[in-house]
Coordinates of C-alpha atoms in Angstrom, one line a residue:
M236 CA -12.5 25.0 -3.3
R237 CA -16.2 25.6 -4.3
G238 CA -18.4 23.8 -6.7
I239 CA -15.6 21.9 -8.5
I240 CA -16.7 20.0 -11.5
K241 CA -14.3 17.8 -13.6
R242 CA -15.3 15.6 -16.5
F243 CA -13.3 13.0 -18.4
P244 CA -14.6 11.1 -21.4
G245 CA -17.5 9.1 -20.3
V246 CA -17.3 10.0 -16.6
V247 CA -17.9 12.8 -14.2
A248 CA -15.0 12.6 -11.8
L249 CA -16.0 15.5 -9.6
D250 CA -19.6 16.7 -9.3
N251 CA -20.0 20.1 -7.5
V252 CA -17.4 19.3 -4.8
G253 CA -16.6 21.8 -2.1
F254 CA -13.6 21.5 0.3
D255 CA -11.7 23.8 2.6
V256 CA -8.5 23.6 4.7
R257 CA -7.5 26.0 7.4
R258 CA -4.1 27.4 8.5
G259 CA -2.5 25.1 11.1
E260 CA -4.8 22.2 10.4
V261 CA -4.3 18.6 9.4
H262 CA -7.2 17.8 7.1
A263 CA -7.7 14.1 6.0
L264 CA -9.2 13.6 2.6
L265 CA -10.8 10.1 2.5
G266 CA -12.8 7.9 0.2
E267 CA -12.6 4.7 -1.8
N268 CA -10.5 4.4 -4.9
G269 CA -12.3 6.4 -7.7
A270 CA -14.0 8.7 -5.2
G271 CA -12.3 11.7 -6.7
K272 CA -9.6 12.5 -4.0
S273 CA -6.6 12.5 -6.4
T274 CA -8.5 14.4 -9.1
L275 CA -9.5 17.1 -6.6
M276 CA -5.9 17.5 -5.3
K277 CA -4.5 17.6 -8.9
I278 CA -6.8 20.5 -9.6
L279 CA -5.5 22.3 -6.4
A280 CA -1.9 21.5 -7.4
G281 CA -2.2 22.7 -11.0
V282 CA -2.0 19.3 -12.7
Y283 CA -5.6 19.5 -14.0
E284 CA -7.9 22.4 -14.6
A285 CA -11.5 22.3 -13.3
D286 CA -14.3 22.5 -15.8
A287 CA -16.3 24.6 -13.3
G288 CA -15.9 26.0 -9.8
E289 CA -13.4 28.1 -8.1
I290 CA -10.3 28.0 -5.8
I291 CA -10.0 30.6 -3.1
F292 CA -6.5 30.8 -1.6
K293 CA -5.6 33.4 1.0
G294 CA -8.8 35.3 0.3
R295 CA -8.2 35.6 -3.5
R296 CA -9.6 33.6 -6.4
V297 CA -6.8 31.7 -8.1
S298 CA -6.2 29.3 -11.0
Y299 CA -3.1 27.3 -11.5
H300 CA -2.2 25.8 -14.9
T301 CA 1.0 24.0 -13.9
P302 CA 2.3 22.4 -10.7
K303 CA 5.1 24.9 -10.7
Q304 CA 2.6 27.8 -10.5
A305 CA 1.0 26.1 -7.5
Q306 CA 4.3 25.5 -5.8
V307 CA 5.4 29.1 -6.3
A308 CA 2.1 30.2 -4.8
G309 CA 2.7 28.0 -1.7
I310 CA 1.0 24.6 -2.5
T311 CA 3.3 21.5 -2.6
T312 CA 2.5 17.9 -3.1
I313 CA 4.5 15.0 -1.7
H314 CA 3.6 12.0 -3.8
Q315 CA 3.4 8.4 -2.7
E316 CA 6.1 7.7 -5.4
L317 CA 8.6 10.3 -4.4
N318 CA 9.6 12.9 -7.0
Q319 CA 13.4 12.8 -6.4
I320 CA 16.6 12.3 -8.4
P321 CA 18.5 9.5 -6.6
L322 CA 21.9 10.4 -8.1
L323 CA 21.7 14.0 -6.8
T324 CA 22.6 15.0 -3.2
V325 CA 20.0 16.0 -0.6
T326 CA 20.9 19.7 -1.1
E327 CA 20.6 19.4 -4.9
N328 CA 17.1 17.8 -4.6
I329 CA 15.9 20.4 -2.1
Y330 CA 17.1 23.4 -4.3
L331 CA 16.4 21.8 -7.7
G332 CA 15.1 24.6 -9.9
S333 CA 15.8 27.3 -7.3
E334 CA 19.6 27.2 -6.9
I335 CA 21.4 30.0 -5.1
M336 CA 23.7 31.6 -7.6
R337 CA 26.8 33.8 -7.2
G338 CA 27.2 35.3 -10.6
P339 CA 27.5 32.4 -13.1
L340 CA 28.4 29.9 -10.3
V341 CA 26.2 27.9 -7.9
H342 CA 26.7 29.0 -4.3
W343 CA 27.2 25.5 -2.8
R344 CA 28.2 26.6 0.7
E345 CA 25.1 28.7 1.1
M346 CA 22.9 25.9 -0.3
H347 CA 24.4 23.3 2.0
K348 CA 24.0 25.6 4.9
G349 CA 20.3 26.2 4.0
A350 CA 19.6 22.5 3.5
R351 CA 21.2 21.7 6.9
A352 CA 19.0 24.3 8.6
L353 CA 15.9 22.8 7.0
L354 CA 16.8 19.3 8.1
E355 CA 17.6 20.5 11.6
R356 CA 14.2 22.2 11.8
L357 CA 12.7 18.8 11.1
H358 CA 15.0 17.2 13.7
L359 CA 16.7 15.1 11.1
D360 CA 20.3 13.9 11.4
I361 CA 21.0 13.7 7.6
D362 CA 24.2 15.0 5.9
P363 CA 22.9 17.3 3.0
R364 CA 25.9 16.2 0.9
V365 CA 24.9 12.5 0.6
L366 CA 23.1 11.2 -2.4
V367 CA 19.3 10.9 -1.9
G368 CA 19.4 7.4 -3.3
S369 CA 21.6 6.2 -0.4
L370 CA 18.8 7.1 2.1
G371 CA 16.0 4.9 3.3
V372 CA 12.4 5.6 2.0
G373 CA 11.5 7.3 5.3
Q374 CA 14.4 9.7 5.2
Q375 CA 13.7 10.4 1.5
Q376 CA 10.2 11.4 2.4
M377 CA 11.5 13.7 5.1
V378 CA 13.7 15.3 2.4
E379 CA 10.5 16.0 0.4
V380 CA 9.1 17.8 3.5
A381 CA 12.3 19.8 3.8
K382 CA 11.9 20.8 0.1
A383 CA 8.3 21.9 0.8
L384 CA 9.6 24.1 3.6
H385 CA 12.3 25.6 1.4
H386 CA 9.5 26.7 -1.0
R387 CA 7.7 28.3 2.0
S388 CA 4.6 26.1 1.4
D389 CA 1.4 27.2 3.1
I390 CA -0.3 23.9 2.1
I391 CA 1.4 20.5 1.9
I392 CA -0.6 17.7 0.2
M393 CA 0.6 14.3 1.5
D394 CA -0.6 11.4 -0.7
E395 CA -0.4 8.0 1.1
P396 CA 2.7 9.2 3.0
T397 CA 3.1 6.1 5.2
A398 CA 2.7 3.4 2.5
A399 CA 6.4 2.4 2.6
L400 CA 7.3 3.4 6.1
S401 CA 8.0 1.3 9.2
L402 CA 6.1 1.9 12.4
R403 CA 9.0 4.0 13.8
E404 CA 9.2 6.1 10.6
I405 CA 5.5 6.7 10.8
D406 CA 5.9 8.0 14.4
D407 CA 8.7 10.3 13.2
L408 CA 6.5 11.6 10.3
F409 CA 3.6 12.3 12.7
T410 CA 5.9 14.2 15.0
I411 CA 7.0 16.4 12.0
I412 CA 3.4 16.9 10.9
R413 CA 2.4 18.1 14.3
D414 CA 5.4 20.5 14.3
L415 CA 4.3 21.8 10.9
R416 CA 0.7 22.2 12.1
A417 CA 2.0 24.2 15.2
A418 CA 3.9 26.4 12.8
G419 CA 0.7 27.3 10.8
V420 CA 1.2 25.0 7.8
A421 CA -1.9 23.3 6.5
I422 CA -1.6 19.6 5.8
I423 CA -4.0 17.7 3.4
Y424 CA -3.5 14.1 4.3
I425 CA -4.7 11.3 1.9
S426 CA -4.6 7.8 3.2
H427 CA -6.3 4.4 3.1
H428 CA -5.3 3.8 6.7
L429 CA -8.3 5.1 8.5
N430 CA -6.7 4.7 12.0
E431 CA -3.9 7.1 10.9
A432 CA -6.5 9.6 9.8
F433 CA -8.1 9.5 13.3
E434 CA -4.8 9.8 15.0
I435 CA -3.3 12.7 13.1
A436 CA -6.2 14.7 11.5
D437 CA -8.2 17.6 13.0
R438 CA -11.0 17.2 10.4
L439 CA -12.0 14.6 7.9
T440 CA -13.6 15.1 4.5
I441 CA -15.2 12.1 2.8
L442 CA -15.8 11.8 -1.0
R443 CA -17.8 9.1 -2.6
D444 CA -18.4 8.7 -6.4
G445 CA -17.1 12.2 -7.1
R446 CA -19.4 13.9 -4.6
H447 CA -18.7 15.6 -1.3
I448 CA -20.4 13.4 1.4
A449 CA -19.4 15.1 4.7
T450 CA -16.8 17.1 6.5
R451 CA -16.5 16.4 10.2
A452 CA -14.2 16.9 13.2
A453 CA -12.3 13.7 13.7
A454 CA -13.3 13.7 17.4
D455 CA -17.0 13.6 16.3
L456 CA -16.8 10.4 14.2
T457 CA -16.5 6.7 15.0
M458 CA -14.8 4.2 12.8
D459 CA -18.1 2.6 11.9
E460 CA -19.7 6.0 11.0
L461 CA -16.7 6.9 8.8
I462 CA -16.8 3.5 6.9
R463 CA -20.5 3.9 6.3
L464 CA -20.0 7.5 4.9
M465 CA -17.1 6.2 2.7
V466 CA -18.8 3.2 1.1
G467 CA -22.5 4.2 1.3
R468 CA -23.5 1.0 2.9
R469 CA -23.2 -0.7 6.3
L470 CA -20.3 -3.1 6.8
D471 CA -21.5 -5.6 9.4
E472 CA -17.9 -6.6 9.9
Q473 CA -14.6 -4.9 9.0
F474 CA -13.1 -8.4 8.6
P475 CA -15.8 -10.9 7.4
K476 CA -13.9 -14.0 8.4
E477 CA -15.7 -17.3 7.6
T478 CA -14.4 -20.4 9.3
A479 CA -14.0 -23.3 6.9
P480 CA -13.7 -27.0 7.9
R481 CA -10.0 -27.8 8.7
G482 CA -8.8 -30.5 6.3
K483 CA -5.6 -32.4 5.8
E484 CA -2.1 -30.8 5.9
L485 CA -1.3 -29.2 2.6
L486 CA 2.1 -27.6 3.3
R487 CA 4.7 -28.2 5.9
V488 CA 8.0 -26.3 6.3
E489 CA 10.8 -27.7 8.5
G490 CA 14.0 -26.0 9.6
L491 CA 14.0 -23.4 6.9
T492 CA 17.2 -21.3 7.2
Q493 CA 18.5 -18.4 5.0
G494 CA 21.6 -16.7 6.4
D495 CA 20.7 -14.5 9.3
R496 CA 17.4 -13.5 7.8
L497 CA 15.6 -16.8 8.5
R498 CA 16.6 -19.2 11.2
N499 CA 15.2 -22.7 11.6
I500 CA 11.6 -21.9 10.8
S501 CA 9.0 -24.7 11.0
F502 CA 5.3 -24.7 10.6
S503 CA 2.4 -26.3 8.7
V504 CA -0.9 -25.2 7.2
H505 CA -4.0 -27.2 6.5
A506 CA -6.8 -27.2 3.9
G507 CA -9.4 -24.6 4.9
E508 CA -7.0 -22.6 7.0
V509 CA -5.7 -19.1 6.9
L510 CA -2.3 -18.9 8.7
G511 CA -1.4 -15.3 9.5
I512 CA 2.2 -14.2 9.9
A513 CA 2.9 -11.2 12.1
G514 CA 6.1 -9.4 12.9
L515 CA 7.8 -6.0 12.7
V516 CA 9.3 -4.6 9.5
G517 CA 12.5 -6.5 8.8
A518 CA 11.5 -9.6 10.9
G519 CA 11.8 -11.9 7.8
R520 CA 8.1 -12.2 6.8
T521 CA 8.5 -11.4 3.1
E522 CA 11.8 -13.3 3.0
L523 CA 9.9 -16.4 4.3
L524 CA 7.2 -16.3 1.6
R525 CA 9.8 -15.7 -1.1
A526 CA 11.9 -18.7 0.1
I527 CA 8.9 -21.0 0.1
F528 CA 8.0 -19.8 -3.4
G529 CA 11.5 -20.6 -4.6
A530 CA 12.2 -16.9 -5.5
D531 CA 15.3 -16.8 -3.2
P532 CA 17.6 -19.7 -2.3
I533 CA 17.8 -21.2 1.2
D534 CA 20.7 -22.6 3.1
A535 CA 18.8 -25.4 4.9
G536 CA 15.4 -26.8 5.4
A537 CA 12.7 -28.7 3.6
V538 CA 9.2 -28.1 2.1
Y539 CA 6.5 -30.8 2.2
V540 CA 3.4 -30.9 0.1
D541 CA 0.7 -33.5 1.0
G542 CA 3.2 -35.1 3.3
G543 CA 5.9 -35.6 0.7
R544 CA 9.1 -33.7 0.5
V545 CA 9.4 -31.6 -2.7
P546 CA 12.3 -29.7 -4.1
I547 CA 11.5 -26.1 -4.7
R548 CA 14.4 -24.3 -6.4
S549 CA 12.4 -21.8 -8.4
P550 CA 8.9 -20.3 -8.7
R551 CA 8.2 -22.7 -11.5
D552 CA 8.8 -25.6 -9.1
A553 CA 6.4 -24.0 -6.6
I554 CA 3.7 -23.4 -9.2
R555 CA 4.0 -27.0 -10.3
H556 CA 3.2 -28.1 -6.7
G557 CA 0.3 -25.7 -6.4
I558 CA 2.0 -22.9 -4.4
V559 CA 1.7 -19.3 -5.7
L560 CA 2.9 -15.9 -4.3
L561 CA 1.0 -12.6 -4.5
P562 CA 3.8 -10.2 -3.7
E563 CA 4.0 -7.2 -1.5
D564 CA 4.7 -4.8 -4.4
R565 CA 2.1 -5.9 -7.0
K566 CA 3.1 -3.1 -9.5
Q567 CA 6.7 -4.1 -9.7
Q568 CA 6.5 -7.9 -9.0
G569 CA 2.9 -9.0 -9.6
L570 CA 1.9 -7.3 -12.8
V571 CA 3.2 -6.0 -16.1
M572 CA 1.8 -2.5 -15.9
G573 CA 2.3 -1.7 -19.6
M574 CA 0.2 -4.7 -20.6
A575 CA -3.6 -5.2 -20.9
V576 CA -5.8 -6.8 -18.3
R577 CA -6.2 -9.8 -20.6
E578 CA -2.5 -10.4 -21.0
N579 CA -1.9 -10.2 -17.2
V580 CA -4.6 -12.6 -16.3
T581 CA -3.4 -15.3 -18.7
L582 CA 0.4 -14.7 -18.2
A583 CA 0.9 -17.8 -16.0
V584 CA -1.1 -20.2 -18.2
L585 CA -0.1 -19.2 -21.8
R586 CA 1.3 -22.7 -22.5
A587 CA -2.1 -24.2 -21.8
L588 CA -3.7 -21.8 -24.1
T589 CA -1.5 -22.3 -27.1
R590 CA -2.1 -24.5 -30.1
G591 CA 1.2 -25.0 -31.9
P592 CA 2.9 -21.7 -32.1
L593 CA -0.3 -19.6 -31.7
I594 CA -2.4 -18.6 -28.7
D595 CA -6.1 -19.8 -28.9
R596 CA -7.6 -16.4 -28.6
R597 CA -11.2 -17.7 -28.2
R598 CA -10.2 -19.8 -25.2
E599 CA -8.1 -16.9 -23.8
R600 CA -11.0 -14.5 -24.0
A601 CA -13.3 -17.1 -22.4
L602 CA -10.9 -17.6 -19.5
V603 CA -10.4 -13.9 -18.9
G604 CA -14.2 -13.3 -19.0
Q605 CA -14.6 -16.1 -16.5
Y606 CA -12.3 -14.5 -14.0
I607 CA -13.5 -11.0 -14.5
Q608 CA -17.0 -12.3 -13.5
R609 CA -15.9 -14.7 -10.8
I610 CA -13.5 -12.3 -9.0
Q611 CA -15.7 -9.2 -9.9
I612 CA -12.9 -7.2 -11.6
K613 CA -14.3 -3.7 -12.4
V614 CA -13.0 -3.1 -15.9
A615 CA -14.8 -1.8 -19.0
D616 CA -12.7 -3.7 -21.5
P617 CA -10.1 -6.5 -21.0
E618 CA -7.9 -4.7 -23.4
N619 CA -7.5 -1.7 -21.0
L620 CA -4.1 -1.3 -19.5
V621 CA -3.8 -2.7 -16.0
S622 CA -2.1 0.5 -15.0
S623 CA -5.4 2.3 -15.5
L624 CA -7.2 0.4 -12.8
S625 CA -7.5 1.0 -9.0
G626 CA -5.3 -0.8 -6.5
G627 CA -8.1 -3.1 -5.5
N628 CA -8.8 -4.2 -9.1
Q629 CA -5.1 -4.6 -9.8
Q630 CA -4.8 -7.0 -6.8
K631 CA -7.8 -8.9 -8.1
I632 CA -5.9 -9.3 -11.4
V633 CA -2.9 -10.7 -9.7
L634 CA -5.2 -13.1 -7.9
S635 CA -6.9 -14.1 -11.1
K636 CA -3.5 -14.8 -12.8
W637 CA -2.7 -17.3 -10.1
M638 CA -6.1 -18.8 -9.7
A639 CA -5.9 -19.7 -13.4
T640 CA -3.1 -22.1 -12.4
E641 CA -5.5 -23.9 -10.0
P642 CA -3.3 -23.4 -6.9
R643 CA -3.7 -25.1 -3.5
V644 CA -1.7 -22.7 -1.3
L645 CA -1.8 -18.9 -1.7
L646 CA 1.2 -17.0 -0.2
F647 CA -0.4 -13.5 0.3
D648 CA 2.1 -10.7 1.2
E649 CA 0.3 -7.5 2.3
P650 CA -3.0 -8.5 0.6
T651 CA -4.7 -5.1 1.0
R652 CA -1.9 -2.6 1.0
G653 CA -2.9 0.6 -0.8
I654 CA -6.5 -0.6 -1.2
D655 CA -9.6 1.2 0.0
V656 CA -11.9 -0.1 2.6
G657 CA -14.6 -1.4 0.3
A658 CA -12.1 -3.3 -1.9
K659 CA -10.5 -4.8 1.2
V660 CA -13.7 -6.5 2.1
E661 CA -13.9 -7.9 -1.4
I662 CA -10.4 -9.3 -1.1
Y663 CA -11.3 -10.9 2.3
R664 CA -14.3 -12.6 0.8
L665 CA -12.2 -14.0 -2.0
I666 CA -9.8 -15.4 0.6
N667 CA -12.9 -17.0 2.4
Q668 CA -14.0 -18.5 -0.9
F669 CA -10.6 -20.0 -1.6
V670 CA -10.2 -21.7 1.8
A671 CA -13.9 -22.9 1.7
G672 CA -12.9 -24.7 -1.5
G673 CA -10.2 -26.6 0.3
G674 CA -7.2 -24.3 -0.3
A675 CA -4.9 -22.8 2.3
V676 CA -3.7 -19.2 2.7
I677 CA -0.5 -18.0 4.4
M678 CA -1.0 -14.2 4.9
V679 CA 1.6 -11.6 5.8
S680 CA 0.2 -8.3 7.0
S681 CA 1.6 -5.3 8.8
E682 CA -1.9 -4.4 9.9
L683 CA -2.4 -6.3 13.2
P684 CA -6.2 -5.9 13.1
E685 CA -6.2 -7.5 9.7
V686 CA -4.0 -10.5 10.8
I687 CA -6.3 -11.0 13.9
G688 CA -9.5 -10.5 11.9
M689 CA -8.8 -12.9 9.0
S690 CA -6.5 -15.6 10.4
D691 CA -7.3 -19.0 12.1
R692 CA -3.9 -19.1 13.6
I693 CA -1.1 -16.6 13.8
M694 CA 2.7 -17.3 13.7
V695 CA 4.8 -14.4 15.0
I696 CA 8.4 -13.8 13.8
H697 CA 11.1 -11.8 15.5
E698 CA 14.5 -11.3 13.8
G699 CA 14.1 -14.3 11.6
T700 CA 12.9 -16.7 14.2
V701 CA 9.5 -18.0 15.3
T702 CA 8.6 -16.7 18.7
G703 CA 5.2 -18.2 19.0
F704 CA 1.8 -19.3 17.6
V705 CA -1.5 -17.6 18.7
G706 CA -5.0 -18.9 18.1
R707 CA -7.6 -16.5 16.7
A708 CA -9.6 -16.5 19.9
E709 CA -6.6 -15.6 22.1
A710 CA -5.1 -13.0 19.7
T711 CA -4.8 -9.4 20.7
Q712 CA -2.6 -6.6 19.3
E713 CA -0.8 -6.4 22.6
T714 CA 0.0 -10.1 22.7
L715 CA 1.2 -10.1 19.1
L716 CA 3.5 -7.1 19.8
E717 CA 5.0 -8.9 22.8
Y718 CA 5.9 -11.8 20.5
A719 CA 7.0 -9.5 17.6
T720 CA 9.4 -7.6 19.8
G721 CA 10.9 -10.7 21.3
H722 CA 9.6 -9.9 24.8
R723 CA 7.6 -13.1 24.8
R724 CA 8.4 -16.5 23.4
D725 CA 6.7 -19.9 23.5
E726 CA 8.5 -22.9 24.9
G727 CA 10.4 -24.7 22.2
H728 CA 11.3 -21.4 20.3
P729 CA 14.8 -20.0 20.9

């Protein structure tokens, strides 16, 4: 791709961008949200047409006006939100739009045979006759790879492919990517997880503000250099943790039990403290936060606020006692994507903004403006749909919604998932501000460096039980993994 220019009303999304990918190469495309990665790939995949520039594919100048044209030519995109029909079988999804026909009838036997061969090529033990909706997210993603192979793709674009995968599924995906690379397939890999890019990519291309900044061999870059290229400024610390004075106990949980998912969990958190929660996928971390918030019922246990036992049977009870939850999936559980920024920010405090049957719009606008400025939400107009914003700004809106309730304890589930490196630092600084003001944060994260970098103490969970507590100074990834896998337990923990 040479000299690509793409304009949208009021903004130049791509300004003379060049980019190339070679046969048998994994090429990571990196940059903050809004850098132009998605726009560039949509032009390559036929979703958008460039205003200027050219695409050279297999030595010829080409132009694709639809994704179908690009796919037929050999360019396939595997989106973060998978493009599949859950109620169709694996075979039907792979062959959708390219069914093998015998006269007027679909040749099911030949299609099942072909689908099985594709799955076996990827070392996948999946029955092609099962419904795609019955598979886990990791297996569904592998079906998308099989579909790309069926279309004999020369280039596969993977957009945030590990966002919903477990560590084991990520390892499986990387094995498949390496096999594809060995077979001569070119992979364009888009991810916010920079450590993954270093692990799997041969070369890295960095975009910033719609411009090409650099293309380097992965082996020739350090993490610090990559971050500096991405954000255009030096980040003195990847995790700018500030230690706040430790105050009184704000929240205590005793003997919390929920079936086999959570068993006899006890801990406390104090004012000015960030308590990190580490564990493998399925350990019970999200379940614990939801139980404390009253989103899911518990079988036994008690929650104490300011030393007094409080009944929390619903999120409304939790909010009344100053406990709020920023969920793992902000789009599905934290925001109303079809509503404006203004409406999302004030959603939890509408009762306080009403006068009789009407909302006091002047007070509402003042409150929204206050949080846009305080939390530095980048939005041109509060009436813009929240769906139009970047992941980092969406997360800030969830945080604004709850800060408007004046909480004392933030339950933060995967606070920076799907957020670029610059926006991550902004979220960390907001966490610092909250605890410096006397609040407490309980933070779940699958990124161990994040847990270590931003926590004062870390509680580790394995299969629904607490295996140990680790102080910030003693925490290492190796130590946390020993606790998370159950190979190490503190005394007093079963």
